[in-house]
Amino acid sequence: METIKIVKVGGNVIDNEAALEKFLSQFASLEGLKVLVHGGGKLATKLAQDMQVPVNMVDGRRITDAATLDIISMVYAGKINKNIIAKLQAYNCNAIGFSGADGNTIVSVKRPVKKIDYGYVGDVKKVNTKAMQVLIDNDITPVFCAISHDQNGQLLNTNADTIASEVAIALSRHYKTELIYCFEKNGVLLDVDDDNSVIDYMDSGTYETLKIQGKFAGGMLPKLENCYYALQEGVSRVIIGNPSVITNRDQKFSTLYI
Amino acid sequence: METIKIVKVGGNVIDNEAALEKFLSQFASLEGLKVLVHGGGKLATKLAQDMQVPVNMVDGRRITDAATLDIISMVYAGKINKNIIAKLQAYNCNAIGFSGADGNTIVSVKRPVKKIDYGYVGDVKKVNTKAMQVLIDNDITPVFCAISHDQNGQLLNTNADTIASEVAIALSRHYKTELIYCFEKNGVLLDVDDDNSVIDYMDSGTYETLKIQGKFAGGMLPKLENCYYALQEGVSRVIIGNPSVITNRDQKFSTLYI
């Protein structure tokens, strides 16, 4: 089985033009099969403000009414995705942009209303790899924004970390998959206040022990749950590090495995 | 050689939700290989107004400064293209959205400044069909918005009629191509004031004669020049009619050929 790398890059890189440029040049130079998943950054919030559409966040998740969904499809699938594609082409990486509607790739269901009505937010139900595969096997790199669809004509806002893990899981049926989460730290920290306390390797047993000890808090806990779920579902390993980890493995970073 | 239909649908359909829905259901039911190219309609102008970005048109062409290019990439490649893709999926047409940057498909050069500086407007230089072909040959339908790129990281605004004819010409090397322009009339009119004066068939000799007689004015002349250029460059035939011409050939429409 050939190896494929699924790289997720977050909003902090998207929002910083120089950091994005550097990241894309490194991603373009990454050898072998690859897929990119990008977050949205602050541009959607900025456009909402410009258009006087109220911004409503609950626990870091965006409440997505119809006007907000339009903004998200414009910013994520339009401005950000197409500029990333144009830049990757300039670095000789033949890339093609995807929302989850494209190629019927990511089918989700609108999140049921419980305590909170998230609006047009989708939870992933199924990933179809056919369109991705025919491109990947022809040296064309899929680049996903964080939008899915319900197969009934409705686009849905979907968390980019989840898109990355679900795409990686689905591709695991056809390739050996390495899922790489790029974020602002050098890796998973044993002590959240010490940037040098990066955990080099963490298997699922160690993770459970550290979790019980209360070592992981805030946004890191759902991120790690997501990572171990991906590993259980067929992803070979997960790497968490700063954006340059995709090409530079001489630095600190975390490797997660079962 | 297999036949492929390249369908261009304009802004008048994009702007009308019911007309777009009907058109997409017909396009989805169209048998055989196909490609869709869509215009932008009035949404880009509306968003520009909402964002207080000045709208500047010369002879129906949009002067495209950096802020306008952002708007175009958001509206054409984001909102319009992704909603079309989601709707086609609902009609069981497996489609995938393209700008010209995706798959390095449409390479253009920024229009040189002569009397008018059009800004970030691109004239098509080369169409690469590889990404399209691997999808088409796997029953996945490419859907283009009217954006190209310069291969140096710059997106460029490009006329949708031109995108359609250039894509059709490039595909003519691999398929028998039929280029279909859907617009607000039933076809090319011999008398612009008589909607029933549709010219059924027009070869290039007849066209030259009628042109000298001054039968074609306004926007129709460059449209027809574009069509005969496509025919000279390998497109088998061009059809001009109202949107339902794609599935219904019992009505009036115009067929152009060399």
XYZ file of C-alpha atoms in Angstrom:
516
model
C 0.000 0.000 0.000
C 1.244 3.428 -0.915
C 1.458 6.055 1.836
C -0.628 9.220 1.677
C -0.313 12.214 3.976
C -3.427 14.128 4.992
C -2.382 17.561 6.265
C -4.688 19.873 8.214
C -3.659 23.515 8.475
C -5.570 25.863 10.721
C -6.803 29.404 10.784
C -3.709 30.873 12.419
C -1.722 30.106 9.245
C -4.568 31.105 6.892
C -4.786 34.534 8.567
C -1.076 35.295 8.186
C -0.065 35.869 4.564
C 3.662 35.228 5.083
C 3.024 32.101 7.176
C 0.573 30.774 4.581
C 3.028 31.408 1.733
C 5.799 29.556 3.619
C 3.479 26.692 4.516
C 2.249 26.279 0.922
C 5.788 26.238 -0.481
C 6.641 23.485 2.034
C 3.446 21.570 1.311
C 4.143 21.789 -2.435
C 7.623 20.326 -1.906
C 6.301 17.447 0.226
C 7.019 14.266 -1.728
C 4.535 11.468 -2.271
C 0.750 11.414 -2.254
C -0.975 14.100 -0.205
C -4.233 15.849 0.641
C -4.640 19.274 2.261
C -7.512 20.348 4.523
C -7.671 24.007 5.523
C -9.572 25.905 8.180
C -11.209 29.245 7.671
C -9.423 31.676 9.946
C -10.932 35.012 10.842
C -11.921 36.071 7.305
C -15.485 34.752 7.616
C -16.020 36.777 10.784
C -14.573 39.855 9.088
C -16.848 39.479 6.042
C -19.870 38.937 8.320
C -19.038 42.187 10.083
C -18.617 44.003 6.731
C -22.013 42.649 5.641
C -23.565 43.349 9.037
C -24.464 39.694 9.566
C -24.384 38.885 13.318
C -21.596 36.518 14.410
C -22.713 33.969 16.963
C -20.184 31.497 18.425
C -20.864 28.823 21.091
C -17.812 26.996 22.534
C -15.756 28.070 19.516
C -18.355 26.700 17.080
C -20.107 29.046 14.679
C -23.901 29.150 14.742
C -24.634 28.959 11.015
C -27.843 30.578 9.773
C -28.522 30.917 6.023
C -26.674 34.250 5.708
C -23.674 32.848 7.613
C -23.622 29.734 5.416
C -23.422 31.986 2.335
C -20.502 33.814 3.913
C -18.758 30.542 4.731
C -19.204 29.156 1.217
C -17.877 32.432 -0.217
C -14.863 32.708 2.093
C -13.868 29.052 2.583
C -14.663 27.559 -0.859
C -14.156 30.788 -2.815
C -11.541 33.225 -1.600
C -9.377 31.014 0.628
C -9.561 27.748 -1.319
C -9.010 29.301 -4.757
C -6.102 31.447 -3.588
C -4.479 28.381 -2.014
C -4.940 26.461 -5.281
C -3.470 29.297 -7.387
C -0.455 29.518 -5.041
C 0.130 25.755 -5.045
C 0.061 25.817 -8.859
C 2.732 28.527 -8.781
C 4.847 26.116 -6.671
C 4.274 23.372 -9.293
C 1.883 21.406 -7.098
C -1.061 20.440 -9.296
C -3.943 20.884 -6.848
C -7.708 20.902 -7.102
C -10.153 22.414 -4.612
C -12.933 20.439 -2.973
C -15.894 21.142 -0.817
C -17.596 17.985 0.411
C -20.256 18.486 -2.277
C -17.631 18.203 -5.029
C -17.469 14.622 -6.222
C -20.096 13.854 -3.532
C -17.060 13.433 -1.304
C -18.312 14.299 2.171
C -21.924 13.547 3.009
C -23.170 14.810 6.348
C -26.410 15.226 8.276
C -27.592 18.545 9.642
C -26.902 18.468 13.346
C -30.108 17.726 15.280
C -31.292 20.579 17.492
C -30.844 19.736 21.176
C -29.925 22.443 23.681
C -28.375 24.522 20.909
C -29.514 24.999 17.310
C -26.250 25.165 15.366
C -28.143 25.846 12.136
C -26.533 24.656 8.885
C -23.828 22.581 10.570
C -23.177 19.048 9.356
C -21.928 15.934 11.134
C -20.072 13.652 8.713
C -21.952 10.477 7.783
C -19.985 9.113 4.817
C -16.866 9.904 2.784
C -16.744 8.809 -0.865
C -13.160 8.550 -2.063
C -13.683 7.879 -5.785
C -13.207 11.449 -7.079
C -10.225 11.972 -4.776
C -8.630 8.701 -5.822
C -8.809 9.247 -9.580
C -7.089 12.597 -9.046
C -4.546 11.376 -6.476
C -3.602 8.470 -8.748
C -2.941 11.056 -11.477
C -0.660 13.175 -9.254
C -3.303 15.819 -8.561
C -3.629 16.920 -4.941
C -7.097 17.455 -3.415
C -7.430 20.534 -1.181
C -10.501 20.576 1.065
C -12.285 23.452 2.690
C -14.499 22.711 5.683
C -17.857 22.422 3.931
C -19.922 19.268 3.426
C -23.358 18.601 1.932
C -26.430 16.510 2.738
C -26.954 15.039 -0.772
C -30.274 16.883 -0.937
C -28.808 20.138 -2.235
C -27.873 21.671 1.104
C -24.314 22.772 1.920
C -23.319 22.381 5.586
C -20.591 23.971 7.690
C -18.331 21.249 9.120
C -15.358 21.354 11.466
C -12.061 21.202 9.528
C -10.356 18.852 12.046
C -13.238 16.422 11.528
C -13.046 16.723 7.727
C -9.333 15.862 7.952
C -9.826 12.815 10.181
C -12.824 11.498 8.215
C -10.998 11.897 4.885
C -7.957 10.125 6.383
C -10.111 7.280 7.733
C -11.824 6.793 4.363
C -8.508 6.849 2.483
C -7.138 4.206 4.902
C -9.106 1.596 2.969
C -6.884 2.297 -0.071
C -3.625 3.758 1.227
C -1.411 3.744 4.329
C -2.450 7.046 5.901
C -0.542 9.561 7.980
C -2.692 12.356 9.412
C -0.796 15.553 10.250
C -2.376 18.330 12.306
C -0.481 21.609 12.033
C -1.227 24.075 14.818
C 0.373 26.885 16.812
C 2.347 24.719 19.277
C 5.207 22.306 18.578
C 3.102 19.317 19.617
C 1.007 17.941 22.465
C 2.339 19.464 25.691
C 2.634 17.536 28.973
C 2.541 20.896 30.747
C 0.331 23.391 28.912
C 2.434 26.274 30.297
C 5.739 24.834 29.058
C 6.194 24.966 25.278
C 9.197 22.646 25.603
C 7.207 19.836 27.221
C 6.269 18.255 23.882
C 5.290 14.576 24.155
C 7.333 12.851 21.430
C 5.373 9.598 21.250
C 2.058 8.724 22.827
C 0.233 5.433 22.395
C -3.418 5.043 23.301
C -2.614 3.462 26.700
C -0.392 6.385 27.710
C -3.048 8.775 26.419
C -5.731 7.185 28.619
C -3.471 7.390 31.673
C -2.565 11.047 31.079
C -6.193 11.885 30.342
C -7.262 10.412 33.707
C -4.504 12.493 35.327
C -6.181 15.575 33.830
C -3.192 16.538 31.675
C -5.293 17.623 28.680
C -7.721 20.519 28.882
C -9.609 22.960 26.661
C -9.534 22.398 22.909
C -6.778 19.759 23.143
C -9.063 17.069 24.603
C -11.572 16.909 21.696
C -8.625 17.165 19.248
C -6.941 14.147 20.827
C -10.202 12.181 21.033
C -10.587 12.840 17.307
C -7.010 11.652 16.670
C -7.371 8.356 18.587
C -10.716 7.749 16.901
C -8.942 8.125 13.519
C -6.218 5.686 14.649
C -8.830 3.138 15.767
C -10.550 3.467 12.384
C -7.487 2.669 10.294
C -5.190 5.711 10.183
C -1.609 4.480 10.681
C -0.320 7.400 12.692
C -1.175 10.948 13.650
C 1.376 13.723 13.882
C 0.732 16.989 15.711
C 3.159 19.863 15.353
C 3.794 23.325 14.020
C 3.281 23.844 10.253
C 6.883 23.155 9.271
C 6.586 19.597 10.669
C 5.285 18.550 7.249
C 8.782 18.737 5.773
C 11.097 19.142 8.791
C 11.258 16.215 11.190
C 14.416 17.455 12.984
C 12.273 19.572 15.272
C 10.003 18.641 18.176
C 6.591 17.174 17.358
C 4.180 14.571 18.696
C 3.457 11.190 17.130
C 0.275 9.425 18.210
C -0.363 5.754 17.552
C -2.435 2.931 18.983
C -14.479 9.460 -30.565
C -17.041 9.866 -27.836
C -19.220 13.000 -27.892
C -19.071 15.514 -25.048
C -21.403 18.464 -24.555
C -20.052 21.708 -23.152
C -22.950 23.785 -21.835
C -22.676 27.480 -20.967
C -25.436 28.953 -18.816
C -25.588 32.673 -18.217
C -26.352 35.096 -15.477
C -30.064 35.405 -16.273
C -30.562 31.787 -15.161
C -28.161 32.074 -12.209
C -30.119 35.064 -10.869
C -33.484 33.295 -10.955
C -33.755 30.519 -8.369
C -36.646 28.679 -10.065
C -35.023 28.918 -13.519
C -31.708 27.665 -12.123
C -33.375 24.750 -10.349
C -35.185 23.740 -13.574
C -32.028 24.114 -15.641
C -29.940 22.014 -13.236
C -32.523 19.213 -13.180
C -32.429 19.183 -17.000
C -28.632 19.343 -17.099
C -28.425 16.453 -14.603
C -30.706 14.349 -16.819
C -28.647 15.065 -19.946
C -27.153 11.758 -21.049
C -23.555 11.236 -22.074
C -20.396 13.138 -21.209
C -20.818 16.798 -20.275
C -19.214 19.912 -18.821
C -21.001 22.963 -17.404
C -19.704 26.547 -17.485
C -21.659 29.147 -15.541
C -21.681 32.926 -15.524
C -21.897 35.069 -12.454
C -25.140 36.964 -12.696
C -25.814 40.007 -10.577
C -24.675 38.560 -7.245
C -21.140 39.937 -7.525
C -22.480 43.447 -8.088
C -24.842 43.051 -5.126
C -22.041 41.880 -2.819
C -19.815 44.744 -4.008
C -22.567 47.181 -3.095
C -23.048 45.510 0.331
C -19.291 45.807 0.921
C -19.170 49.341 -0.504
C -16.691 48.343 -3.205
C -17.257 50.534 -6.305
C -18.612 48.706 -9.374
C -16.998 49.812 -12.628
C -18.180 48.329 -15.934
C -16.886 49.203 -19.432
C -18.847 47.765 -22.416
C -20.365 45.148 -20.134
C -16.940 44.059 -18.847
C -16.100 44.421 -15.157
C -13.033 46.440 -14.220
C -11.448 44.099 -11.694
C -9.321 45.652 -8.959
C -8.034 43.534 -6.042
C -11.178 44.030 -3.929
C -13.401 43.151 -6.904
C -11.344 40.032 -7.637
C -11.904 38.885 -4.037
C -15.633 39.425 -4.513
C -15.611 37.484 -7.771
C -13.707 34.559 -6.290
C -16.121 34.500 -3.350
C -19.299 34.740 -5.413
C -18.379 32.738 -8.552
C -16.145 29.996 -7.105
C -17.752 29.961 -3.646
C -21.438 30.705 -3.376
C -22.646 30.063 -6.944
C -20.379 27.170 -7.898
C -20.789 25.242 -4.624
C -24.570 25.656 -4.590
C -24.734 24.401 -8.186
C -22.592 21.397 -7.244
C -24.753 20.579 -4.199
C -27.919 20.802 -6.314
C -26.493 18.633 -9.107
C -25.550 16.011 -6.488
C -29.167 16.059 -5.271
C -30.175 15.287 -8.885
C -27.692 12.374 -8.921
C -25.249 14.147 -11.203
C -21.790 13.614 -9.714
C -20.211 17.013 -10.357
C -17.046 18.763 -9.276
C -16.383 22.500 -9.280
C -13.479 24.081 -11.111
C -11.893 27.450 -11.366
C -9.172 27.624 -13.996
C -6.588 27.327 -11.201
C -7.956 23.911 -10.197
C -6.002 21.207 -11.957
C -4.069 24.042 -13.661
C -6.893 23.868 -16.174
C -7.132 27.385 -17.598
C -3.961 29.433 -17.829
C -4.366 33.045 -18.874
C -2.367 36.238 -19.112
C -3.385 39.461 -17.391
C -4.811 41.672 -20.106
C -2.235 44.295 -21.168
C -3.228 47.870 -20.346
C -4.075 49.781 -23.537
C -6.790 52.430 -23.529
C -8.459 50.746 -20.561
C -6.906 49.033 -17.547
C -9.227 46.096 -16.900
C -7.232 45.109 -13.804
C -7.188 41.428 -12.852
C -8.782 40.211 -16.076
C -7.235 37.270 -17.906
C -7.111 36.324 -21.585
C -6.902 32.559 -22.019
C -3.505 31.266 -23.162
C -3.739 27.511 -22.618
C -6.247 24.897 -21.444
C -4.919 21.722 -19.808
C -7.475 18.939 -20.037
C -5.810 16.249 -17.908
C -7.700 16.864 -14.630
C -10.991 17.235 -16.514
C -10.392 14.061 -18.510
C -9.615 11.786 -15.560
C -12.866 12.955 -13.966
C -14.978 12.853 -17.147
C -13.729 9.340 -17.896
C -14.952 8.366 -14.407
C -18.444 9.829 -14.959
C -17.763 12.956 -12.919
C -18.927 16.227 -14.493
C -16.678 19.326 -14.304
C -18.508 22.598 -13.555
C -16.524 25.748 -14.293
C -16.896 29.246 -12.937
C -15.397 32.098 -14.936
C -12.050 32.426 -13.168
C -8.625 31.552 -14.559
C -5.065 31.926 -13.209
C -1.661 32.998 -14.478
C 0.364 30.063 -13.041
C 2.203 32.563 -10.837
C -0.347 32.517 -8.035
C -2.697 35.155 -9.414
C -6.396 34.474 -10.025
C -7.900 36.348 -12.998
C -11.476 37.235 -13.937
C -12.303 35.738 -17.350
C -15.381 35.919 -19.577
C -17.566 32.818 -19.157
C -18.382 32.544 -22.903
C -14.647 32.442 -23.578
C -14.049 29.821 -20.862
C -16.742 27.665 -22.509
C -15.314 27.963 -26.028
C -11.694 27.444 -24.931
C -12.623 24.385 -22.856
C -14.595 23.011 -25.833
C -11.683 23.630 -28.218
C -9.207 21.892 -25.897
C -11.533 18.922 -25.389
C -11.902 18.615 -29.194
C -8.485 16.945 -29.260
C -9.946 14.039 -27.261
C -13.700 14.028 -27.892
C -16.270 15.058 -30.494
C -17.473 18.332 -28.973
C -20.827 20.081 -29.043
C -20.810 23.567 -27.523
C -24.196 24.792 -26.290
C -24.792 28.419 -25.328
C -27.967 28.906 -23.293
C -29.246 32.460 -23.257
C -32.473 34.466 -22.982
C -33.604 34.099 -26.625
C -34.594 30.965 -28.534
C -31.592 31.283 -30.845
C -29.833 33.670 -33.207
C -32.478 36.038 -34.593
C -32.515 37.223 -38.205
C -34.584 40.187 -37.004
C -33.580 41.262 -33.511
C -37.122 42.595 -32.894
C -38.837 39.335 -33.873
C -38.371 36.504 -31.376
C -39.763 34.063 -33.938
C -37.063 34.814 -36.532
C -34.685 32.143 -35.176
C -32.075 31.023 -37.727
C -32.229 27.192 -37.605
C -28.908 26.444 -39.316
C -26.102 28.804 -40.194
C -22.817 27.780 -41.783
C -19.803 30.103 -41.795
C -20.491 31.292 -45.370
C -24.061 32.322 -44.511
C -22.759 33.958 -41.339
C -20.251 36.086 -43.283
C -22.967 37.169 -45.715
C -25.427 38.116 -42.967
C -22.687 39.869 -41.018
C -21.844 42.055 -44.043
C -25.564 42.828 -44.325
C -25.398 44.171 -40.751
C -27.837 41.600 -39.353
C -25.933 41.083 -36.072
C -25.430 43.907 -33.618
C -24.580 44.524 -29.977
C -23.488 41.571 -27.862
C -24.469 39.017 -30.526
C -21.562 39.860 -32.847
C -18.695 38.992 -30.437
C -20.685 35.923 -29.308
C -20.929 34.676 -32.902
C -17.280 35.483 -33.644
C -16.406 33.390 -30.596
C -18.613 30.529 -31.864
C -17.091 30.421 -35.361
C -13.620 30.625 -33.853
C -14.473 27.536 -31.769
C -15.751 25.751 -34.898
C -12.558 26.590 -36.793
C -10.493 25.255 -33.899
C -12.129 21.832 -33.801
C -15.542 22.086 -32.121
C -18.007 20.003 -34.189
C -21.029 22.225 -33.781
C -22.361 25.079 -31.716
C -25.942 25.341 -30.528
C -27.505 28.582 -29.305
C -30.890 28.517 -27.632
C -32.850 28.988 -24.442
C -31.781 26.852 -21.452
C -34.189 23.991 -22.125
C -32.451 23.353 -25.490
C -30.024 21.088 -23.632
C -32.679 18.358 -23.342
C -35.502 19.495 -25.625
C -34.726 19.678 -29.334
C -38.395 19.956 -30.407
C -38.270 23.714 -29.918
C -36.606 26.435 -31.989
C -32.844 26.863 -31.656
C -29.836 27.729 -33.817
C -27.149 25.316 -34.982
C -23.873 26.816 -36.195
C -21.318 24.875 -38.175
C -18.501 25.549 -40.603
